[in-house]
Coordinates of C-alpha atoms in Angstrom, one line a residue:
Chain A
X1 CA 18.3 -7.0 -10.2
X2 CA 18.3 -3.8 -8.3
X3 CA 15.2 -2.3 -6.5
X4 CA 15.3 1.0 -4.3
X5 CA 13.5 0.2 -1.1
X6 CA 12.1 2.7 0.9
X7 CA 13.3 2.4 4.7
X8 CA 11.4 3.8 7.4
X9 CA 13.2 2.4 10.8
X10 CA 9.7 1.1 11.2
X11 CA 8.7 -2.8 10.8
X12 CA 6.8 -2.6 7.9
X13 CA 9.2 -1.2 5.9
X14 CA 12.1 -3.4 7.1
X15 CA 9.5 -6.7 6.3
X16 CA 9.1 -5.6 2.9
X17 CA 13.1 -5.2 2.3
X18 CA 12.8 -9.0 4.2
X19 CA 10.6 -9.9 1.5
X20 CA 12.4 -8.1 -1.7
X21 CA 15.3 -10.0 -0.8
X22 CA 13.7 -13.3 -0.8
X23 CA 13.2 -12.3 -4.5
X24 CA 16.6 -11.7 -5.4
X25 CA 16.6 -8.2 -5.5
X26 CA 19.7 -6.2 -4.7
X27 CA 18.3 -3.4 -2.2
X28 CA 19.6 -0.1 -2.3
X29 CA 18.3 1.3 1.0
X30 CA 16.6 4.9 1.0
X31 CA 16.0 6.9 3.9
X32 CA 14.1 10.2 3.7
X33 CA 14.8 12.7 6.9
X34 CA 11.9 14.6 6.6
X35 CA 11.7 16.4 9.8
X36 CA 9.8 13.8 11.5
X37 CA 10.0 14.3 15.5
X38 CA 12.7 11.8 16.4
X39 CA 15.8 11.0 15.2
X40 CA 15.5 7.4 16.5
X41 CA 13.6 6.9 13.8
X42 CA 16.6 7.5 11.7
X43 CA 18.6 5.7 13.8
X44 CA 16.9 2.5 13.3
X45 CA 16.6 2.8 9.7
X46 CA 20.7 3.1 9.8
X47 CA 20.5 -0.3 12.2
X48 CA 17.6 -2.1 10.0
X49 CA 20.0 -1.2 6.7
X50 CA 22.9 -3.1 8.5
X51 CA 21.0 -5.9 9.4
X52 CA 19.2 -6.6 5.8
X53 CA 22.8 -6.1 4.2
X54 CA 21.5 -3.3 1.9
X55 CA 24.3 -2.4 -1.2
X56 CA 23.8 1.0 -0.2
X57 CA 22.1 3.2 2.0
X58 CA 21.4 7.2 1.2
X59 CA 19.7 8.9 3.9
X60 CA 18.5 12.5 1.9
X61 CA 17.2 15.6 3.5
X62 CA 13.6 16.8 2.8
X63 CA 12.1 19.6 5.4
X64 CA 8.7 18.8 5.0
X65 CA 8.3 20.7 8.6
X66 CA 8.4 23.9 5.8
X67 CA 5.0 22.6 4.5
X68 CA 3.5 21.0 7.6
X69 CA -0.1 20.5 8.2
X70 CA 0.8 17.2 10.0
X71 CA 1.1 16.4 13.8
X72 CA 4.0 14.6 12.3
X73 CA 5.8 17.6 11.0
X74 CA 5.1 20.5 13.5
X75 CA 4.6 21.0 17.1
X76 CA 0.9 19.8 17.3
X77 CA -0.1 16.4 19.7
X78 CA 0.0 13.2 18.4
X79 CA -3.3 11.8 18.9
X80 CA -3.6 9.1 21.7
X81 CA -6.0 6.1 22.0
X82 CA -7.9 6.6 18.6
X83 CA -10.5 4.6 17.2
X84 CA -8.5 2.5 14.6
X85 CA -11.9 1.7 12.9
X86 CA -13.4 5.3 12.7
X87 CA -12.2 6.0 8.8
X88 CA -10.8 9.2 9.8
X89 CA -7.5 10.7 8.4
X90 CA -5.7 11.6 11.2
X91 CA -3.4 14.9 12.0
X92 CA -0.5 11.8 11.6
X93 CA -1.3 12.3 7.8
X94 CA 1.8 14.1 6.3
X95 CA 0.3 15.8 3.0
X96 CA 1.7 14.0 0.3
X97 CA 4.4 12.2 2.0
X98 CA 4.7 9.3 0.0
X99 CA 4.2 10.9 -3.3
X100 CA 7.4 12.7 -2.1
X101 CA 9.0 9.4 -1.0
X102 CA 7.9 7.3 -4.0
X103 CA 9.4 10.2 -6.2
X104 CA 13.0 10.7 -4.6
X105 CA 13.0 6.8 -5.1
X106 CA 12.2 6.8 -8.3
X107 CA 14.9 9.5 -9.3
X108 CA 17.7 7.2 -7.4
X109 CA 16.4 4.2 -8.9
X110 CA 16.8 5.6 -12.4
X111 CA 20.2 6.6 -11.2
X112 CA 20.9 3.1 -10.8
X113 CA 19.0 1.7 -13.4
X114 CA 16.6 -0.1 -10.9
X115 CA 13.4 -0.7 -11.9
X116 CA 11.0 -1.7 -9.3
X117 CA 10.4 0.2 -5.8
X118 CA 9.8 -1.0 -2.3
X119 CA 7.7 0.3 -0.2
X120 CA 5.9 -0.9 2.9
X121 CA 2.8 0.5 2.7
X122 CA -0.3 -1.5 3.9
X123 CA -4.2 -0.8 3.7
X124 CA -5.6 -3.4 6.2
X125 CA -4.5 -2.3 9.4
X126 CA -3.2 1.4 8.8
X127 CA -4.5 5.0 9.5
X128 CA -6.4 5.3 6.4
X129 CA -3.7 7.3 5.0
X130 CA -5.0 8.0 1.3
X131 CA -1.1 7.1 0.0
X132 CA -1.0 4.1 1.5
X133 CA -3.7 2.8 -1.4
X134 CA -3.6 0.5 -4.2
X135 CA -5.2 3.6 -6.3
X136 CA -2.2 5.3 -5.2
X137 CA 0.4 2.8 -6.0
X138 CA -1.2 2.0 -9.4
X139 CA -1.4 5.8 -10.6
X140 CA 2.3 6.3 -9.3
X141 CA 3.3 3.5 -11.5
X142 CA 1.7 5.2 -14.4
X143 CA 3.5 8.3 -13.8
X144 CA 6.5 7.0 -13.1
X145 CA 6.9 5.6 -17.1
X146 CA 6.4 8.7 -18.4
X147 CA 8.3 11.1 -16.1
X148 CA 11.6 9.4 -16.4
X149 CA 14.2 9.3 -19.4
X150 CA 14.1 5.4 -18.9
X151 CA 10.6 5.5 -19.6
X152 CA 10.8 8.0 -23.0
X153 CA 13.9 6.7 -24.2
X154 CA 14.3 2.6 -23.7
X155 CA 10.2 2.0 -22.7
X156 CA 11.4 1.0 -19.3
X157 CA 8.2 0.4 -16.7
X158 CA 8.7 0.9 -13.4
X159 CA 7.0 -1.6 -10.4
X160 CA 6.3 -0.7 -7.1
X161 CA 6.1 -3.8 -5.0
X162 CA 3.6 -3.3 -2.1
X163 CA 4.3 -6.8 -0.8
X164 CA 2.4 -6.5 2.2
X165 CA -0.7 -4.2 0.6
X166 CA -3.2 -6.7 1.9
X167 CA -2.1 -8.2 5.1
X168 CA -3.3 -7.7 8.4
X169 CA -0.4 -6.8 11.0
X170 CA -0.2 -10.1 12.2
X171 CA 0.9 -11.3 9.0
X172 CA 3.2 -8.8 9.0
X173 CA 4.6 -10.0 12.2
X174 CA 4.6 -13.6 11.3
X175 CA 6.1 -13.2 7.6
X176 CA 9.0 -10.9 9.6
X177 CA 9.7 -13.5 12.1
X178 CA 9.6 -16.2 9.2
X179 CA 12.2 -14.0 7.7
X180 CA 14.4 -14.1 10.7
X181 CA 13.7 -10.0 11.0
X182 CA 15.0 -8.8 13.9
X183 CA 12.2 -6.3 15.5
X184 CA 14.1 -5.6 18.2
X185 CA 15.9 -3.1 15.7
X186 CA 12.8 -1.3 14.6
X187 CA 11.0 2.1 15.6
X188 CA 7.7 2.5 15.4
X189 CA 6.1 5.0 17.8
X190 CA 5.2 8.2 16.8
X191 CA 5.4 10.0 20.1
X192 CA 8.3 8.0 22.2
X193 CA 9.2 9.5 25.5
X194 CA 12.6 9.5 27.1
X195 CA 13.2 7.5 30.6
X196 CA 16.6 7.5 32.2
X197 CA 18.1 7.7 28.3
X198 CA 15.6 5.0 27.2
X199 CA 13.8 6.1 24.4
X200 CA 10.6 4.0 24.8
X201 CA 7.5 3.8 22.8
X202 CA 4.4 5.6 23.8
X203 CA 1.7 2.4 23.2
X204 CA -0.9 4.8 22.6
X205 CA -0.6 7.0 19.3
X206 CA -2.2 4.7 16.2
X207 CA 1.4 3.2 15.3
X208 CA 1.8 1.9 18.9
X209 CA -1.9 0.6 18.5
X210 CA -1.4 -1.0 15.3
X211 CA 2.0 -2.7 16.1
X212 CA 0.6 -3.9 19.4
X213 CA -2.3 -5.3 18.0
X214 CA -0.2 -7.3 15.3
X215 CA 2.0 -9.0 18.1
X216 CA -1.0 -9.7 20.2
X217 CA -2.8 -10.7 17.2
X218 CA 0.1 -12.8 16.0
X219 CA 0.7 -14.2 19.6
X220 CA 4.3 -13.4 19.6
X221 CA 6.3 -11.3 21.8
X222 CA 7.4 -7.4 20.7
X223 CA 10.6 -6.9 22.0
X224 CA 10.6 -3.1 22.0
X225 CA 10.1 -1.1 25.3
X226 CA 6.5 0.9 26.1
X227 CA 6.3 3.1 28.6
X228 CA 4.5 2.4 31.6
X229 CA 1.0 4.4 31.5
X230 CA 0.5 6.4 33.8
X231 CA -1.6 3.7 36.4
X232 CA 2.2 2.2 36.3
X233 CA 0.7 -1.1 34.3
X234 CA 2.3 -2.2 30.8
X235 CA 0.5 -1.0 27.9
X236 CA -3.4 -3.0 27.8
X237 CA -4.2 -4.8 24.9
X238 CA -7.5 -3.9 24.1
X239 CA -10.1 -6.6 23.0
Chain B
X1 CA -8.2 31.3 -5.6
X2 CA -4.8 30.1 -4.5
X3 CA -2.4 28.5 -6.3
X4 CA 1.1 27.0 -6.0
X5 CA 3.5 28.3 -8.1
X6 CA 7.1 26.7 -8.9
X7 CA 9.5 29.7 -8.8
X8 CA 12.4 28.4 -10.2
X9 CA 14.1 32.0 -10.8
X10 CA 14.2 31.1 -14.4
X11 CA 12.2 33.0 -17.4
X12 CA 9.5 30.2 -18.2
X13 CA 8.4 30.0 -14.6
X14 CA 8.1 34.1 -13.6
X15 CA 5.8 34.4 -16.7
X16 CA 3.6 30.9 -16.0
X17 CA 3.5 32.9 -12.6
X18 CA 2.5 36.2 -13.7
X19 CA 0.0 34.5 -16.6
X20 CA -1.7 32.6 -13.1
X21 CA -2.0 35.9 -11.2
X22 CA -3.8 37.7 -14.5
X23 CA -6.8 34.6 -13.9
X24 CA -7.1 36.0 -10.8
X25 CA -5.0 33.2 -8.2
X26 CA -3.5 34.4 -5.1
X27 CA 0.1 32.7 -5.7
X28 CA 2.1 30.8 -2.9
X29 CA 5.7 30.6 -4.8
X30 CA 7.7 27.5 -3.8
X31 CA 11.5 27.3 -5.0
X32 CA 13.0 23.9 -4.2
X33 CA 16.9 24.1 -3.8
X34 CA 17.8 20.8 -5.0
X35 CA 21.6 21.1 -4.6
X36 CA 21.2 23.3 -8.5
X37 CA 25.1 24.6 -9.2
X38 CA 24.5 27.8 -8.5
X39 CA 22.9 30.1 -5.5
X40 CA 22.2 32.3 -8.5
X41 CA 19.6 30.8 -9.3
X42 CA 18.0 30.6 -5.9
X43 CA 18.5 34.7 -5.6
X44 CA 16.7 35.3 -9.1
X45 CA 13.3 33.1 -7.3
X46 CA 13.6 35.4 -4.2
X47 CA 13.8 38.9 -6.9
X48 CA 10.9 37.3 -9.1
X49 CA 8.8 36.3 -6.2
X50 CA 9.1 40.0 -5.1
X51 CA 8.3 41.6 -7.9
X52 CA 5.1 39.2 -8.8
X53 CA 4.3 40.4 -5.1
X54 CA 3.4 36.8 -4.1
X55 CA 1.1 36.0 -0.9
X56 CA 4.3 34.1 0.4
X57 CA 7.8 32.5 -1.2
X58 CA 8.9 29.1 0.2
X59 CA 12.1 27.3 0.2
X60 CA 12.4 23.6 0.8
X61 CA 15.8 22.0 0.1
X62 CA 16.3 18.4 -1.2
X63 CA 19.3 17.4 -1.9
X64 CA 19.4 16.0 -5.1
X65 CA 23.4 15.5 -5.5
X66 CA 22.8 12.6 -3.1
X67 CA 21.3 10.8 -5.7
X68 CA 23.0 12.7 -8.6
X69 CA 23.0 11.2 -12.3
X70 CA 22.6 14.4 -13.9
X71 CA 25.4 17.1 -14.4
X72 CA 23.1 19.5 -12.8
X73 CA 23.7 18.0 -9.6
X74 CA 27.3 16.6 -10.1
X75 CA 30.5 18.2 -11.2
X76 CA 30.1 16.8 -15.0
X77 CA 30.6 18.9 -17.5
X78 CA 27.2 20.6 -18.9
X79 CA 26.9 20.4 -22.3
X80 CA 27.7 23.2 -24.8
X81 CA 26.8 24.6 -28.4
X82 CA 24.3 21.4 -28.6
X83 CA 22.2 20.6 -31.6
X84 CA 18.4 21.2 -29.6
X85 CA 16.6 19.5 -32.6
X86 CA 19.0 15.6 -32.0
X87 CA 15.6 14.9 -29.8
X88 CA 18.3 13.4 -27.3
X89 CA 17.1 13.4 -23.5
X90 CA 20.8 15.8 -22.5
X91 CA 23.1 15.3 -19.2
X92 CA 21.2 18.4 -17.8
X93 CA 18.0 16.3 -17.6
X94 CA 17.7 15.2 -13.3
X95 CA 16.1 12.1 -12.9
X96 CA 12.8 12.9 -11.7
X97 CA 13.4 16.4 -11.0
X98 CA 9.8 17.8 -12.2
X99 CA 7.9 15.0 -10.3
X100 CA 9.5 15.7 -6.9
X101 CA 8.8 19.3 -7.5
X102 CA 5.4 18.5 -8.2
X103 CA 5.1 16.4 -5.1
X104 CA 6.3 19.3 -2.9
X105 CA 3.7 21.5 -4.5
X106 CA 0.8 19.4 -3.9
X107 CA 2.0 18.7 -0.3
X108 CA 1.9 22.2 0.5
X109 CA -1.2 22.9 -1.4
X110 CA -3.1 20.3 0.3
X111 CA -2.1 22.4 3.6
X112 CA -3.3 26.0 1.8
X113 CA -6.4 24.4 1.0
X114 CA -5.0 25.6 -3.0
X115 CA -6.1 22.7 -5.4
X116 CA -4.0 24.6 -8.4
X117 CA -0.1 23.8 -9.3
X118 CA 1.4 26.0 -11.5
X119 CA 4.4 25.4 -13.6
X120 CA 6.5 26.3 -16.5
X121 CA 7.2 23.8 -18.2
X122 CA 7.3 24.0 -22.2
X123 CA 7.2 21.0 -24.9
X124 CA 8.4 23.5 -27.8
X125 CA 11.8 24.8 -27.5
X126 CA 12.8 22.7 -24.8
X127 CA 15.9 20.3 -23.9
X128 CA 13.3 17.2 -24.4
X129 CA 12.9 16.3 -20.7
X130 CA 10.4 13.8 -20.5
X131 CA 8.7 15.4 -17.2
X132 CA 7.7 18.4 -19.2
X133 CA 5.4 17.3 -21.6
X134 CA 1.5 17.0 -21.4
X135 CA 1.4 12.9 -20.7
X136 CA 3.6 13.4 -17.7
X137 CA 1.4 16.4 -16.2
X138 CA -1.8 14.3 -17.2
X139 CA 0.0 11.4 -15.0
X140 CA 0.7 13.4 -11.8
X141 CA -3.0 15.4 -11.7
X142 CA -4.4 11.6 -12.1
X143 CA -2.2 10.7 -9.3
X144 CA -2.9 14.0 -6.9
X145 CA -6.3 13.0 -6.6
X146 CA -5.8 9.7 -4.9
X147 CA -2.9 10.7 -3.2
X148 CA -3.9 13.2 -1.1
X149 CA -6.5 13.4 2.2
X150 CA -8.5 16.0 0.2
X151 CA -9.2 14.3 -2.5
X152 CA -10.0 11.1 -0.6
X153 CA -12.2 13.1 1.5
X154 CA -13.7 15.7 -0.2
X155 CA -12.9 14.6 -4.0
X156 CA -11.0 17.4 -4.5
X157 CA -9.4 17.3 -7.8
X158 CA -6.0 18.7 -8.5
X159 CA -5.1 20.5 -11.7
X160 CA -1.4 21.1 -12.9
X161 CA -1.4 24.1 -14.7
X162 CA 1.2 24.7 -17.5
X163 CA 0.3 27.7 -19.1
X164 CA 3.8 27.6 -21.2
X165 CA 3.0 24.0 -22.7
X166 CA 2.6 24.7 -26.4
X167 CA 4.1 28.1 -26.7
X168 CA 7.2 28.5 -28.4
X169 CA 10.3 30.4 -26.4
X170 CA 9.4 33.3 -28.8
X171 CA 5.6 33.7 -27.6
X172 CA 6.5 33.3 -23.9
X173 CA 9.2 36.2 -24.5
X174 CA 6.5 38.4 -26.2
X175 CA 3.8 37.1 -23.3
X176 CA 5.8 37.9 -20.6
X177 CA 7.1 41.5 -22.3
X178 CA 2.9 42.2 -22.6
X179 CA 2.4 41.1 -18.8
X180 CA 5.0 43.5 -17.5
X181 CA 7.5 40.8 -16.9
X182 CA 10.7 41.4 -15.8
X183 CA 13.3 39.7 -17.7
X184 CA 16.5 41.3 -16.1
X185 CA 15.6 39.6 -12.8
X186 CA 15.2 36.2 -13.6
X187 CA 18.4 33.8 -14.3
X188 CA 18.3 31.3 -17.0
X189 CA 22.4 29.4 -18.0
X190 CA 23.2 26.2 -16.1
X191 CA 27.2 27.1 -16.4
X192 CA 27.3 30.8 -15.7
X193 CA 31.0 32.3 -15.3
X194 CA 31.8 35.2 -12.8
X195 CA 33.9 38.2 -14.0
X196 CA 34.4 40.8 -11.8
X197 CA 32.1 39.9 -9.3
X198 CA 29.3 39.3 -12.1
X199 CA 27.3 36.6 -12.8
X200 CA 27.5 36.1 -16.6
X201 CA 25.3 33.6 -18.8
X202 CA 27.7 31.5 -20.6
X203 CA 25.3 31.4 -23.8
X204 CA 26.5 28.5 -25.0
X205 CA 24.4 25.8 -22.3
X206 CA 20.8 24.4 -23.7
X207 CA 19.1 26.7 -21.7
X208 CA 21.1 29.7 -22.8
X209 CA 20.3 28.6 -26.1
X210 CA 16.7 28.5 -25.8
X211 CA 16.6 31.7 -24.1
X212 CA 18.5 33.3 -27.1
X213 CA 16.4 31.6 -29.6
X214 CA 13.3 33.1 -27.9
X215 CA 14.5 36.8 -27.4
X216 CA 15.7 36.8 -31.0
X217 CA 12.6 35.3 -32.9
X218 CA 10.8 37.7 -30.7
X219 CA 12.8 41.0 -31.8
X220 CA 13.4 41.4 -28.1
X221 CA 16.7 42.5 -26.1
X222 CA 17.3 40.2 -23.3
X223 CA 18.5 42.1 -20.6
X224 CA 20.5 40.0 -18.9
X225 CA 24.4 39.5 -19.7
X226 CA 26.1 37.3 -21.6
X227 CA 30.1 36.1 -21.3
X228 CA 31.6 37.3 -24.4
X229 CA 33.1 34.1 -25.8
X230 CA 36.5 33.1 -26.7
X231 CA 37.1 35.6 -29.5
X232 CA 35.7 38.3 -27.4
X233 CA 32.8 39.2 -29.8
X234 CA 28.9 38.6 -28.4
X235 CA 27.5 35.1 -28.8
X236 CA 26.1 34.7 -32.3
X237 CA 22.3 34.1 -32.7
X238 CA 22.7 31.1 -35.1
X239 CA 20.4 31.1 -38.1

């Protein structure tokens, strides 16, 4: 069975691929260039589709900078150190990124007569991005029946597996390692700097925090490079 | 009020447009160039935009011949001299076309602060594409709400407008023709032929034959021009 997954460069996405193929499904790798900030993000998607074995991987171009209104997608700063637990929907929020995601997936997978899309979206320890929901998923899911020719013509339902919708990052971490998922491969940060060609991860925007927090939480070792803060110490876990 | 409008360059989208700026909405056109066969198209937005005197005209590009599966976005053969009323979903239709628009419409709406998405779609004379009838645009204004920041925050609630839905080709001719509409800008044939440096309409693709249907049953003269066929007479309205 095929299923389009969704591949960031990030861990989350690459776990839920992990977990997809544990299920059998053929994965046919999708990687949106939206005008994020760095194309090391794209970079490790390209590495994380090698690694997983993917059938195929399409990378397709989408300038969301056009729309903006995200830190993400124009030249405003990436919030550092935030409160994780505040409930506010930070600039990071791309207006309705995964809507747009979910949808180019949805046209490939009817391409390919797939009917079940990946996507590593998780609710526990996120931003509070409102498309990163069950609500979401579930209404997306009911749109999708009805929007394709798949869904008019032969009644065809399409899924969208969240596999790790309610786990904390440290599950995430663990059920990757499980996996044999190599981390190393992944991107993450959302405001990396550059250091003698290094591209190394900032530790402090809420992706850094969140993915920090999941390898401390899960007691295992992150084997991407932070850069030193300023005082010259490695990133501080805080309590 | 603002509103985003999908300028498509087409007929049924200048006069959903121009019916949204008679209830009084400020319109933010947005033409996506999805890899469509023809820059033709993409020129007849940028004319209609102009003359509807829009607040501002964006283009985002996706490229939908990446994913392909329609011959839109391939180099299959479109279909000609088709029977409309078979109630067969044609090659023409792009899997997931009219949701990805949509998505790309909210995004940027969420950004104007606009909680209005017009488009053009029609469920009368139409080529039967499953994403433009009323379930579907039911579907995607359940799904704006909880996919966007605003509406998790503020409980904004999206509406997809569709002031075309239940008209036949005829009435949005006649509509448009009342509203000042026009017709000679706009570009309509999936397969048009260039003689002598002109673009013509082949009059023979579905949406040639829709557009013919209309101006006829409306006692209208379309103003755009049509390749004379084979045996070098003008297409024939068929009965």
């Amino acid at each position: 069975m095929r299923a389009v997954v969704l591949l960031s460069g990030g861990l989350d996405s690459y776990t839920a691929a992990a977990i997809a193929k544990t299920q059998r499904f053929t994965l046919f790798a999708l990687t949106v260039l939206y005008g994020q900030r760095h194309a090391r993000e794209v970079e490790a998607a390209r590495a994380v589709a090698g690694a997983l074995g993917v059938e195929r991987h399409l990378e397709v171009e989408v300038d969301l900078r056009a729309i903006g209104g995200s830190s993400l997608t124009s030249d405003a700063a990436v919030p550092r150190d935030r409160d994780l637990e505040s409930g506010d929907i930070p600039s990071t929020y791309v207006p309705a990124r995964n809507t747009i995601f979910l949808s180019l997936a949805l046209g490939w997978a009817e391409v390919l007569g797939a009917r079940d899309l990946v996507i590593g979206v998780n609710a526990l320890d996120y931003s509070g991005y409102p498309d990163c929901r069950s609500e979401f998923l579930e209404a997306f899911e009911r749109l999708a029946s009805v929007a394709t020719a798949a869904g008019t013509e032969e009644g065809a339902k399409f899924s969208v597996q969240a596999p790790l919708l309610r786990m904390t990052k440290a599950e995430i971490v663990r059920r990757g390692l499980a996996l044999g998922v190599d981390f190393g491969l992944t991107h993450t940060c959302y405001d990396p700097v550059v250091r003698k060609g290094a591209v190394l991860a900032c530790g402090r925007c809420d992706a850094c925090l969140l993915r920090l927090k999941g390898f401390r939480e899960a007691d295992a070792i992150d084997p991407v490079r932070y850069a030193p803060p300023a005082s010259a110490s490695p990133p501080r876990p805080r309590a």
